[in-house]
Coordinates of C-alpha atoms in Angstrom, one line a residue:
X1 CA 65.2 97.1 99.8
X2 CA 63.1 97.6 102.9
X3 CA 61.3 100.9 103.5
X4 CA 63.6 103.6 105.1
X5 CA 63.6 103.9 108.8
X6 CA 63.2 107.3 110.5
X7 CA 66.1 108.8 112.5
X8 CA 64.2 108.6 115.8
X9 CA 63.5 104.9 115.3
X10 CA 67.2 103.9 115.2
X11 CA 68.2 101.8 118.2
X12 CA 71.1 103.3 120.2
X13 CA 72.8 100.0 120.8
X14 CA 72.6 99.2 117.1
X15 CA 74.2 102.6 116.3
X16 CA 77.0 102.0 118.8
X17 CA 77.6 98.6 117.2
X18 CA 77.8 100.2 113.7
X19 CA 80.4 102.7 114.9
X20 CA 82.3 99.9 116.6
X21 CA 82.3 97.9 113.4
X22 CA 84.2 100.7 111.8
X23 CA 86.5 101.7 114.6
X24 CA 87.4 98.2 115.8
X25 CA 88.5 97.2 112.3
X26 CA 90.5 100.2 111.5
X27 CA 91.5 101.7 114.9
X28 CA 91.4 98.8 117.3
X29 CA 88.7 100.5 119.4
X30 CA 85.3 99.1 120.2
X31 CA 82.7 101.2 122.0
X32 CA 79.9 100.6 124.5
X33 CA 76.8 102.7 125.0
X34 CA 77.4 105.4 127.5
X35 CA 74.4 107.8 127.6
X36 CA 76.1 110.0 130.2
X37 CA 79.0 110.7 127.8
X38 CA 79.2 114.1 126.1
X39 CA 82.8 114.9 125.2
X40 CA 83.8 118.6 125.0
X41 CA 83.9 119.2 121.3
X42 CA 87.5 119.6 120.2
X43 CA 86.5 118.4 116.8
X44 CA 83.1 118.1 115.1
X45 CA 82.8 116.3 111.8
X46 CA 79.5 116.3 109.8
X47 CA 78.4 114.5 106.6
X48 CA 75.2 115.2 104.7
X49 CA 73.3 112.5 103.0
X50 CA 71.0 114.2 100.5
X51 CA 68.0 112.8 98.7
X52 CA 64.4 112.0 99.4
X53 CA 65.1 111.5 103.1
X54 CA 68.0 113.9 103.8
X55 CA 70.0 113.4 107.0
X56 CA 73.2 114.7 108.5
X57 CA 75.5 112.4 110.5
X58 CA 78.0 113.9 112.9
X59 CA 80.8 112.7 115.2
X60 CA 82.1 114.7 118.2
X61 CA 85.0 113.9 120.4
X62 CA 87.5 115.7 122.6
X63 CA 91.2 116.1 121.7
X64 CA 92.3 112.9 123.5
X65 CA 89.6 110.9 121.8
X66 CA 90.4 112.2 118.3
X67 CA 94.1 111.6 118.8
X68 CA 93.5 108.0 120.1
X69 CA 91.3 107.2 117.0
X70 CA 93.8 108.7 114.6
X71 CA 96.7 107.1 116.3
X72 CA 95.0 103.7 116.1
X73 CA 94.1 104.0 112.5
X74 CA 97.5 105.4 111.4
X75 CA 99.4 103.2 113.9
X76 CA 101.6 106.0 115.2
X77 CA 102.0 107.7 118.6
X78 CA 99.3 110.3 119.3
X79 CA 101.9 113.0 120.0
X80 CA 103.2 112.8 116.4
X81 CA 99.8 113.7 114.8
X82 CA 99.1 117.3 113.7
X83 CA 95.6 118.6 113.6
X84 CA 95.3 118.3 109.8
X85 CA 96.1 114.6 109.9
X86 CA 93.7 114.0 112.8
X87 CA 90.9 115.9 110.9
X88 CA 91.6 113.7 107.8
X89 CA 91.3 110.6 109.9
X90 CA 88.1 111.6 111.6
X91 CA 86.6 112.5 108.3
X92 CA 87.4 109.1 106.9
X93 CA 86.0 107.4 110.0
X94 CA 82.8 109.5 109.7
X95 CA 82.5 108.6 106.0
X96 CA 82.5 104.9 106.9
X97 CA 80.1 105.4 109.9
X98 CA 77.7 107.4 107.7
X99 CA 77.7 104.6 105.1
X100 CA 76.8 102.1 107.9
X101 CA 74.0 104.5 109.1
X102 CA 72.7 104.9 105.5
X103 CA 72.5 101.1 105.1
X104 CA 70.9 100.6 108.5
X105 CA 68.2 103.2 107.5
X106 CA 67.7 101.5 104.1
X107 CA 68.4 104.8 102.3
X108 CA 69.2 104.7 98.6
X109 CA 71.0 108.1 98.7
X110 CA 74.5 109.4 98.0
X111 CA 76.9 110.3 100.8
X112 CA 78.1 113.9 100.8
X113 CA 81.5 115.0 101.7
X114 CA 82.6 115.0 105.4
X115 CA 83.6 118.3 106.8
X116 CA 85.0 119.7 110.0
X117 CA 83.2 122.5 111.7
X118 CA 83.9 124.5 114.8
X119 CA 81.5 124.3 117.8
X120 CA 80.4 127.9 117.3
X121 CA 79.4 127.1 113.7
X122 CA 77.3 124.1 114.6
X123 CA 73.8 124.4 113.2
X124 CA 71.1 124.5 115.9
X125 CA 69.5 121.4 114.4
X126 CA 72.7 119.5 115.1
X127 CA 72.9 120.9 118.7
X128 CA 69.7 119.1 119.4
X129 CA 69.7 116.3 116.8
X130 CA 67.0 113.7 116.3
X131 CA 69.3 111.1 117.7
X132 CA 72.4 111.6 119.9
X133 CA 74.3 108.6 121.2
X134 CA 77.1 108.8 123.6
X135 CA 79.6 105.9 123.7
X136 CA 82.9 105.1 125.4
X137 CA 85.9 102.8 125.3
X138 CA 87.8 103.3 128.5
X139 CA 88.5 107.0 128.8
X140 CA 87.8 107.6 125.1
X141 CA 84.4 109.3 124.5
X142 CA 82.6 109.8 121.3
X143 CA 79.2 111.1 120.4
X144 CA 77.3 110.2 117.2
X145 CA 74.6 112.7 116.1
X146 CA 72.0 112.1 113.4
X147 CA 69.6 114.9 112.3
X148 CA 66.9 115.1 109.7
X149 CA 67.9 117.4 106.9
X150 CA 71.3 118.4 105.5
X151 CA 73.4 121.1 107.1

């Protein structure tokens, strides 16, 4: 295994590609880099990766984005989804994305459990993460955050 990469050295286009590998296969949505994108956080999902080089990976999207991703994954109309089902879906997407990030960084560490947090409970270190990547697919906006340490 190659030496682990630092969070700041991760290429934004590569990160968008990693997210799209997950979302295109399970939701039918592929993203493009959109640095100006910063969706209003309707849902924030975070997942710690503990170990020698601890990091936290997070996904943020607005309600329309979360509904679109969940709808694509579950293959049902967005209006039929309740918040609990959307949260479960976004946690599952985050789990797969975090696995991709872990592999890209060459980390030999275990994934933690994804959790949903409210914007007012967001740790300051995630408010200004080491890496923040905005991406879009049409009107759907998503932000990937990666911070050193586990929160």
